[in-house]
mmCIF file of C-alpha atoms and ligand atoms in Angstrom:
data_model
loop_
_atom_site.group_PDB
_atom_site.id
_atom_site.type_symbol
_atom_site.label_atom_id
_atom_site.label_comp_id
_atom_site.label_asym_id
_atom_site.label_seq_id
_atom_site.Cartn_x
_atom_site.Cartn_y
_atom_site.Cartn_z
ATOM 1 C CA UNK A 1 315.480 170.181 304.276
ATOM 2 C CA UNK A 2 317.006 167.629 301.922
ATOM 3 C CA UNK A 3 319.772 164.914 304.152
ATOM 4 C CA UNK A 4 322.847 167.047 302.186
ATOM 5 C CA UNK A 5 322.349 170.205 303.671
ATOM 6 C CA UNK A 6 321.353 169.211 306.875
ATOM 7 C CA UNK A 7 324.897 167.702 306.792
ATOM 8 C CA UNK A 8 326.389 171.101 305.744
ATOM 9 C CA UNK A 9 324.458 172.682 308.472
ATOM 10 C CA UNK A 10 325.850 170.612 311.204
ATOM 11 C CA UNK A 11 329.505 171.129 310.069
ATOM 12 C CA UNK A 12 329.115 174.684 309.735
ATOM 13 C CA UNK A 13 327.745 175.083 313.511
ATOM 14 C CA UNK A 14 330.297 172.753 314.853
ATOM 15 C CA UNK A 15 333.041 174.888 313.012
ATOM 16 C CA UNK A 16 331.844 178.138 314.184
ATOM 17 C CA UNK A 17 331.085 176.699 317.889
ATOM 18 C CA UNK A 18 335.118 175.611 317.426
ATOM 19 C CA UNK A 19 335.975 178.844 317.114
ATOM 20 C CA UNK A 20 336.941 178.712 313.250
ATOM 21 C CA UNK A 21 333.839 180.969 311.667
ATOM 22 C CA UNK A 22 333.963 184.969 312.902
ATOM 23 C CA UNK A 23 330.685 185.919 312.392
ATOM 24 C CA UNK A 24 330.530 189.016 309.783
ATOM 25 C CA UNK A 25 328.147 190.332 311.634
ATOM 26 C CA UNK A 26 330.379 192.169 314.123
ATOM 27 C CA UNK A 27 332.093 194.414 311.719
ATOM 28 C CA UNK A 28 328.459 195.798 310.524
ATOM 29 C CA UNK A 29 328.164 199.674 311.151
ATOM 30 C CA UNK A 30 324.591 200.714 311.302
ATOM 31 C CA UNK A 31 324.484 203.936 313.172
ATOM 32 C CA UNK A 32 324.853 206.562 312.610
ATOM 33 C CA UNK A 33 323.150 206.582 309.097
ATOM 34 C CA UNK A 34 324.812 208.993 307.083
ATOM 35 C CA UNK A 35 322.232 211.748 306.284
ATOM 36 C CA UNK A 36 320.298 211.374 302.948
ATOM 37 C CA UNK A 37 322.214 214.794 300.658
ATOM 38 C CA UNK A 38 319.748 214.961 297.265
ATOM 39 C CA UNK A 39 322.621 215.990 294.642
ATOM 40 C CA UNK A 40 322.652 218.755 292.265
ATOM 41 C CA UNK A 41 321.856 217.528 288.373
ATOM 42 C CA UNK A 42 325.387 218.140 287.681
ATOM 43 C CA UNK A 43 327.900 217.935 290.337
ATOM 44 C CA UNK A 44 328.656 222.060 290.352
ATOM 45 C CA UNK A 45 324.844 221.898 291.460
ATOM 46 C CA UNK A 46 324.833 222.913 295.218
ATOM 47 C CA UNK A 47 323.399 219.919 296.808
ATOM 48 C CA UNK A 48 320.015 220.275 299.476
ATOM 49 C CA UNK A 49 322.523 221.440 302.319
ATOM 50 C CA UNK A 50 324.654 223.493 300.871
ATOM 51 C CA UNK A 51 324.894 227.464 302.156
ATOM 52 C CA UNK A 52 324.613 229.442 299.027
ATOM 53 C CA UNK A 53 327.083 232.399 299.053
ATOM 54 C CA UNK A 54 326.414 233.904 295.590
ATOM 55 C CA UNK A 55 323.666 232.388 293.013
ATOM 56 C CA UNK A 56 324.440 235.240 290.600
ATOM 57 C CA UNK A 57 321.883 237.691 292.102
ATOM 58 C CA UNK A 58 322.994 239.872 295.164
ATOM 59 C CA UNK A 59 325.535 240.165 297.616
ATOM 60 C CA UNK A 60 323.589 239.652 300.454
ATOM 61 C CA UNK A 61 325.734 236.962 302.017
ATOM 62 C CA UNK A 62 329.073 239.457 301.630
ATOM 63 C CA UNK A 63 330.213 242.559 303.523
ATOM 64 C CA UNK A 64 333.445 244.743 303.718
ATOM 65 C CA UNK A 65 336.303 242.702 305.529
ATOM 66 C CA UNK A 66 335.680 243.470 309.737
ATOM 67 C CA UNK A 67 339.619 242.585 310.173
ATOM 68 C CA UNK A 68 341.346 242.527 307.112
ATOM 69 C CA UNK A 69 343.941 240.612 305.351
ATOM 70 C CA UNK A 70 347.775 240.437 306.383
ATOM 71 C CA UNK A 71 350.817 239.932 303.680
ATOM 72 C CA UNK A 72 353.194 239.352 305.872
ATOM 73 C CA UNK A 73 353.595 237.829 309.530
ATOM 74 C CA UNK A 74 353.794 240.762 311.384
ATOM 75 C CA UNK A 75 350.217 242.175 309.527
ATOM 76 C CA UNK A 76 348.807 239.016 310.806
ATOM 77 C CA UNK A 77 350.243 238.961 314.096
ATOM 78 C CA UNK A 78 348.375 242.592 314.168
ATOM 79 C CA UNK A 79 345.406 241.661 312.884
ATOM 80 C CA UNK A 80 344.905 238.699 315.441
ATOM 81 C CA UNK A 81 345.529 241.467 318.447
ATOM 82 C CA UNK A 82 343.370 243.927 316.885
ATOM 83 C CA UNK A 83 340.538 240.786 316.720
ATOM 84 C CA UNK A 84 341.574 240.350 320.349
ATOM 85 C CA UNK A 85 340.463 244.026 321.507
ATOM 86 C CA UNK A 86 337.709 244.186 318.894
ATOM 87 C CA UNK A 87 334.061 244.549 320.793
ATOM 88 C CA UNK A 88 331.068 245.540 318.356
ATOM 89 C CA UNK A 89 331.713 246.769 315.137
ATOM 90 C CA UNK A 90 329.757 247.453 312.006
ATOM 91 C CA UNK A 91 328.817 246.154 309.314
ATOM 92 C CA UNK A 92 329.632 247.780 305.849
ATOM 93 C CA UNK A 93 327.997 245.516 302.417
ATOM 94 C CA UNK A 94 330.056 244.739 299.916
ATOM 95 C CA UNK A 95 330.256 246.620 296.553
ATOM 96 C CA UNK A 96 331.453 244.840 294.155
ATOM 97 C CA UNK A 97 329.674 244.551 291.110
ATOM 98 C CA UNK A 98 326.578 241.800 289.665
ATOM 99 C CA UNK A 99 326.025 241.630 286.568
ATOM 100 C CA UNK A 100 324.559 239.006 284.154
ATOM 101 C CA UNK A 101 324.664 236.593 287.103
ATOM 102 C CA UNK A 102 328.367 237.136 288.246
ATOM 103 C CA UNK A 103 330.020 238.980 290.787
ATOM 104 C CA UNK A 104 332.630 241.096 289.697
ATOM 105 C CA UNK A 105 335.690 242.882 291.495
ATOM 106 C CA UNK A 106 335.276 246.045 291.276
ATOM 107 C CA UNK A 107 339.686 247.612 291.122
ATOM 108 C CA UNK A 108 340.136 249.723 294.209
ATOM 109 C CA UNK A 109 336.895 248.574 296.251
ATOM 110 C CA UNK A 110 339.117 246.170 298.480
ATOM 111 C CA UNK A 111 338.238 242.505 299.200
ATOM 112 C CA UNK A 112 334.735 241.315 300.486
ATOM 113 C CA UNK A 113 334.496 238.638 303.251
ATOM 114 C CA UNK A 114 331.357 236.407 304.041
ATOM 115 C CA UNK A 115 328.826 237.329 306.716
ATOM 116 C CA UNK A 116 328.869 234.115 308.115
ATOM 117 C CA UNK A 117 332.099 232.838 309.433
ATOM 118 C CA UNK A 118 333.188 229.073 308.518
ATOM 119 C CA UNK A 119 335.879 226.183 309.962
ATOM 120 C CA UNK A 120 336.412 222.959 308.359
ATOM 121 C CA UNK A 121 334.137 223.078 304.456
ATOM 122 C CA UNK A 122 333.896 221.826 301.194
ATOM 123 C CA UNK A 123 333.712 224.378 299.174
ATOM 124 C CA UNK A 124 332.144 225.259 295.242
ATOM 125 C CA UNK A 125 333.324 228.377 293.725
ATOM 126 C CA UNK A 126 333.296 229.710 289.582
ATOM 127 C CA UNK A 127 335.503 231.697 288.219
ATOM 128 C CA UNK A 128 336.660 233.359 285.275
ATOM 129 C CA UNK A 129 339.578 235.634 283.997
ATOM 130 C CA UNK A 130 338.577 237.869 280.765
ATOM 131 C CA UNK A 131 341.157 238.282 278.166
ATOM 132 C CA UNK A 132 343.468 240.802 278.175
ATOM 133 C CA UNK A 133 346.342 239.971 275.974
ATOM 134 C CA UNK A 134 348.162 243.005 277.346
ATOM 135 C CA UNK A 135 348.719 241.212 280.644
ATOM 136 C CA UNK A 136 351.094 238.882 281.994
ATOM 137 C CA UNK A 137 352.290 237.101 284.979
ATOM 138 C CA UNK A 138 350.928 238.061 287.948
ATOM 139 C CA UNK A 139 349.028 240.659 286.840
ATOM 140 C CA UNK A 140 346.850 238.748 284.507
ATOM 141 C CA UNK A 141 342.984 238.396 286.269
ATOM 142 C CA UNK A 142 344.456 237.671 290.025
ATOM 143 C CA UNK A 143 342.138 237.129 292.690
ATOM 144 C CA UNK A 144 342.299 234.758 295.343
ATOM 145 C CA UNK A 145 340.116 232.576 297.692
ATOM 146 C CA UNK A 146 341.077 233.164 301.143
ATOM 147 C CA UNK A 147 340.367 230.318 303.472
ATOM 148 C CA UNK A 148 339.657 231.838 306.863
ATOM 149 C CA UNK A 149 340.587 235.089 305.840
ATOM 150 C CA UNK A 150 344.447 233.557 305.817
ATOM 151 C CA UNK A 151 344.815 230.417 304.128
ATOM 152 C CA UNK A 152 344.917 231.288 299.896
ATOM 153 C CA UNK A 153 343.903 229.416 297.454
ATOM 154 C CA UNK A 154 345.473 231.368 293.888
ATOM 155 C CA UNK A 155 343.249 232.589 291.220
ATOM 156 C CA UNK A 156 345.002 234.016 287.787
ATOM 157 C CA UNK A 157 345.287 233.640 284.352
ATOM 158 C CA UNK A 158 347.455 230.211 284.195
ATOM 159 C CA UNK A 159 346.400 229.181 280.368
ATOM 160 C CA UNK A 160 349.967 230.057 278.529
ATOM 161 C CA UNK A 161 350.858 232.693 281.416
ATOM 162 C CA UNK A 162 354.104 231.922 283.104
ATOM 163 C CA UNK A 163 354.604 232.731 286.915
ATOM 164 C CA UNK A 164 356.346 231.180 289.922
ATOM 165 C CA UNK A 165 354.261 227.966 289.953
ATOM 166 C CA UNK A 166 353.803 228.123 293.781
ATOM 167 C CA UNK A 167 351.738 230.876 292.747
ATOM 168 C CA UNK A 168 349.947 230.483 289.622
ATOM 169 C CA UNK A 169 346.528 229.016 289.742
ATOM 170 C CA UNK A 170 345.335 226.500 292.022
ATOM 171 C CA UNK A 171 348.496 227.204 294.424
ATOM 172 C CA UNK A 172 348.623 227.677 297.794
ATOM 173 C CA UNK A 173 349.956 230.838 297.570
ATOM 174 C CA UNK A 174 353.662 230.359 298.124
ATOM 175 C CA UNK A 175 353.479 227.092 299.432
ATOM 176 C CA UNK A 176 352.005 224.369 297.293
ATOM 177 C CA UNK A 177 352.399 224.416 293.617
ATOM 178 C CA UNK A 178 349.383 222.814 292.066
ATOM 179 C CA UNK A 179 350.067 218.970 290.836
ATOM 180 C CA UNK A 180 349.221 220.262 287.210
ATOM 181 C CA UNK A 181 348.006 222.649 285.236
ATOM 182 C CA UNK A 182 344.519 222.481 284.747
ATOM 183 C CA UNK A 183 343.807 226.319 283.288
ATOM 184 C CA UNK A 184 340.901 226.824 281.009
ATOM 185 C CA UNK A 185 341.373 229.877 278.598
ATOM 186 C CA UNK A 186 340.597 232.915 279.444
ATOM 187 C CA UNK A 187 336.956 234.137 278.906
ATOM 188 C CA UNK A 188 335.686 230.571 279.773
ATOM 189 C CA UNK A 189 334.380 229.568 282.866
ATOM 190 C CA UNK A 190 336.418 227.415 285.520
ATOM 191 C CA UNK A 191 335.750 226.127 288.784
ATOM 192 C CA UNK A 192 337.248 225.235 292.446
ATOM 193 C CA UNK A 193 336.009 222.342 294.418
ATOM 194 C CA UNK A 194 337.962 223.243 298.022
ATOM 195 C CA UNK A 195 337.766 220.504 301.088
ATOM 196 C CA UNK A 196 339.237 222.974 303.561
ATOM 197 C CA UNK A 197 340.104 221.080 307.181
ATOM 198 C CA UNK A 198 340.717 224.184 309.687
ATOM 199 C CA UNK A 199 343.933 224.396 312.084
ATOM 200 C CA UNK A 200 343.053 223.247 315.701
ATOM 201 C CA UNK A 201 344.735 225.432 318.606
ATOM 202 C CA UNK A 202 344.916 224.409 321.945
ATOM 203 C CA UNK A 203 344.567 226.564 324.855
ATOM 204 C CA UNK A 204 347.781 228.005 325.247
ATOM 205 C CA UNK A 205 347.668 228.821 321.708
ATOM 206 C CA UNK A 206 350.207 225.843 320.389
ATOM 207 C CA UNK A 207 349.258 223.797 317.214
ATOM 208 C CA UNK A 208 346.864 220.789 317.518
ATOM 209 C CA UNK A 209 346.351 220.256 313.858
ATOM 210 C CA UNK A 210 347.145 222.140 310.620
ATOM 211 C CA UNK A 211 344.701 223.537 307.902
ATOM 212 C CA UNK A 212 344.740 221.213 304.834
ATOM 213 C CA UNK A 213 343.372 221.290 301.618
ATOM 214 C CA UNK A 214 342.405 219.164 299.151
ATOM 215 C CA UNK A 215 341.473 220.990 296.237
ATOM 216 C CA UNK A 216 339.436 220.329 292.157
ATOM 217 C CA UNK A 217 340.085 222.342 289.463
ATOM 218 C CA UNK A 218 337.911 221.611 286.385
ATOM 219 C CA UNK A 219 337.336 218.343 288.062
ATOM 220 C CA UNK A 220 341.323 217.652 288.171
ATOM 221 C CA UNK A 221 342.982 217.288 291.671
ATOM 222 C CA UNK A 222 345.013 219.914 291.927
ATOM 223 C CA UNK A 223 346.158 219.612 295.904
ATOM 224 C CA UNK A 224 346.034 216.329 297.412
ATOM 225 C CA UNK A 225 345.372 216.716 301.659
ATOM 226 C CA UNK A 226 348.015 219.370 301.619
ATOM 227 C CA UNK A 227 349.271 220.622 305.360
ATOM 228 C CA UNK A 228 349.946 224.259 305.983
ATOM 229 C CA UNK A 229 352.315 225.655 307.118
ATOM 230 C CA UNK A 230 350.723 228.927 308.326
ATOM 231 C CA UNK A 231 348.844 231.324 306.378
ATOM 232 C CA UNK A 232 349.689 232.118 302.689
ATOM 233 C CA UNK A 233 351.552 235.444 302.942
ATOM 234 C CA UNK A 234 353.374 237.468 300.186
ATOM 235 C CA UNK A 235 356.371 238.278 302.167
ATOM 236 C CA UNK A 236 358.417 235.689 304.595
ATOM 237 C CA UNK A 237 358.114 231.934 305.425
ATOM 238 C CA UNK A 238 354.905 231.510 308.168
ATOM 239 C CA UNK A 239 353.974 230.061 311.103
ATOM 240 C CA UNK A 240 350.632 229.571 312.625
ATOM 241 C CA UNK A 241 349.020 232.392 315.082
ATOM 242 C CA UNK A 242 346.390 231.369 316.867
ATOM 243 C CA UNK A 243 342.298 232.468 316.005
ATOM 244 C CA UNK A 244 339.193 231.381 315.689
ATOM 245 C CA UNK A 245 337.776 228.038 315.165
ATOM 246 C CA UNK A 246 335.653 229.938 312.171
ATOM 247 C CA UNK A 247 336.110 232.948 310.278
ATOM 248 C CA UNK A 248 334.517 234.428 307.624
ATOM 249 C CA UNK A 249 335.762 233.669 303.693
ATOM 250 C CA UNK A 250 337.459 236.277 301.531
ATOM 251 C CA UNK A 251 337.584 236.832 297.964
ATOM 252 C CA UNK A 252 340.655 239.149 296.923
ATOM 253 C CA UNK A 253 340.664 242.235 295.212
ATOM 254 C CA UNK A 254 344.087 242.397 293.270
ATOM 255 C CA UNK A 255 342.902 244.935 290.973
ATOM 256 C CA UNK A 256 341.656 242.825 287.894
ATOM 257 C CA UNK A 257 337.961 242.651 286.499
ATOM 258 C CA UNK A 258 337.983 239.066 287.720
ATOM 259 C CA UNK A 259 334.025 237.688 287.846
ATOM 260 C CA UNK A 260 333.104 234.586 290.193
ATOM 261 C CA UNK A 261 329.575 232.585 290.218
ATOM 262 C CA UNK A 262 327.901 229.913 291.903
ATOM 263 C CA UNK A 263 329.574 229.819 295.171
ATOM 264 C CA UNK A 264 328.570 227.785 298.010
ATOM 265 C CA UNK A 265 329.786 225.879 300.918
ATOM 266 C CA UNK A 266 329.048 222.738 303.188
ATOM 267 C CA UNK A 267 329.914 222.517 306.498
ATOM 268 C CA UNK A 268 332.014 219.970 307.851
HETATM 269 MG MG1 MG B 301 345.867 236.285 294.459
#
């Protein structure tokens, strides 16, 4: 060691035995190590650990809703006592249609809820709208990704397609307008990226912690850590009921040919 930096040396250990130097080391977090994810080639790619709900071949991952779906308050306050009293029930598989790797609503069938129940995910979802110039508003390709069976996220027709903005695509169905309009045409291919946080109950059944979302379309943030304020209902303001830390996911049937591909989820 050359005479300089031995004279550097000493002045930095006197300085940090005064009390002057904190040493970096202390704010070093080394466990845990975040767990090594392998990414899709393109980020609509699941990655390693995602659950695959749909990778355009069967609906093995989907069945007939067990509970249901409520409009209003007083549907969901019945749905969460029929839940309640509910022992065994069976399972009935979904029927809507796949073809050329999509999965189509089939008008009339009803909606079709995952096997699997989830809580807090991110979420990966395609969908498209075909074109129907004949249609408008609301009734242009409407679907909907229901978040716990309760929570909506919209799907519809929102290229050139006027509607209450707190319910055209990308809303929160009646309560959050999304930040802007991202719409692809219809007949072309669009997707959701969802990070879905679930609401936390306590015991007695009061409110811990709302659901938010945070939600992609095309790649565009569309809802930025949005809280709310109950479930997304057609008629009436909301308020939270109570249920389960997971339930399953449900895809709406609103009557339009709507088609949805590559769908999965991570859990949170
Ligand atoms: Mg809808």
């Amino acid at each position: 060691m050359k005479w300089t930096n031995l004279i550097i040396a000493v002045i930095l250990f006197s300085t940090s035995l005064a009390g002057q130097e904190i040493d970096p080391k202390l704010t070093e977090v080394w466990e845990p190590v975040p767990e090594k994810v392998t990414p899709g080639i393109f980020p609509s790619n699941p990655p390693s650990d995602a659950i695959i709900l749909f990778d355009g071949t069967d609906l093995s991952q989907w069945r007939k809703p067990v509970i249901g779906y409520g409009g209003s308050m007083a549907e969901i306050e019945a749905l969460a006592k029929k839940r309640a009293a509910m022992e065994a029930y069976e399972e009935k598989d979904a029927d809507w249609e796949v073809k050329d790797g999509a999965l189509i609503v089939v008008p009339g069938k009803g909606h079709i809820e995952t096997r699997k129940a989830f809580g807090d995910i991110q979420l990966h979802i395609e969908w498209l709208s075909p074109a129907d110039p004949g249609k408008e508003g609301q009734g242009y390709s409407n679907s909907g990704i229901f978040l716990m069976g309760h929570y909506e996220i919209q799907v519809l027709n929102s290229y050139e397609n006027p509607t209450y903005p707190n319910g055209q695509a990308g809303a929160l169905y009646k309560q959050s307008m999304p930040l802007v309009n991202a719409c692809r045409p219809p007949g072309e291919w669009q997707s959701y990226d969802i990070i879905f946080m679930a609401p936390k109950f306590a015991g007695d059944g009061s409110l811990l912690r709302p659901a938010t979302v945070t939600a992609f379309h095309n790649g565009v943030l569309i809802q930025n850590h949005y809280e709310l304020k109950g479930p997304c209902i057609y008629r009436g303001e909301p308020y939270y009921v109570p249920h389960p830390e997971k339930l399953p996911l449900i895809l709406q049937d609103h009557s339009d040919r709507v088609r949805f591909r590559n769908i999965w989820v991570r859990e949170l």
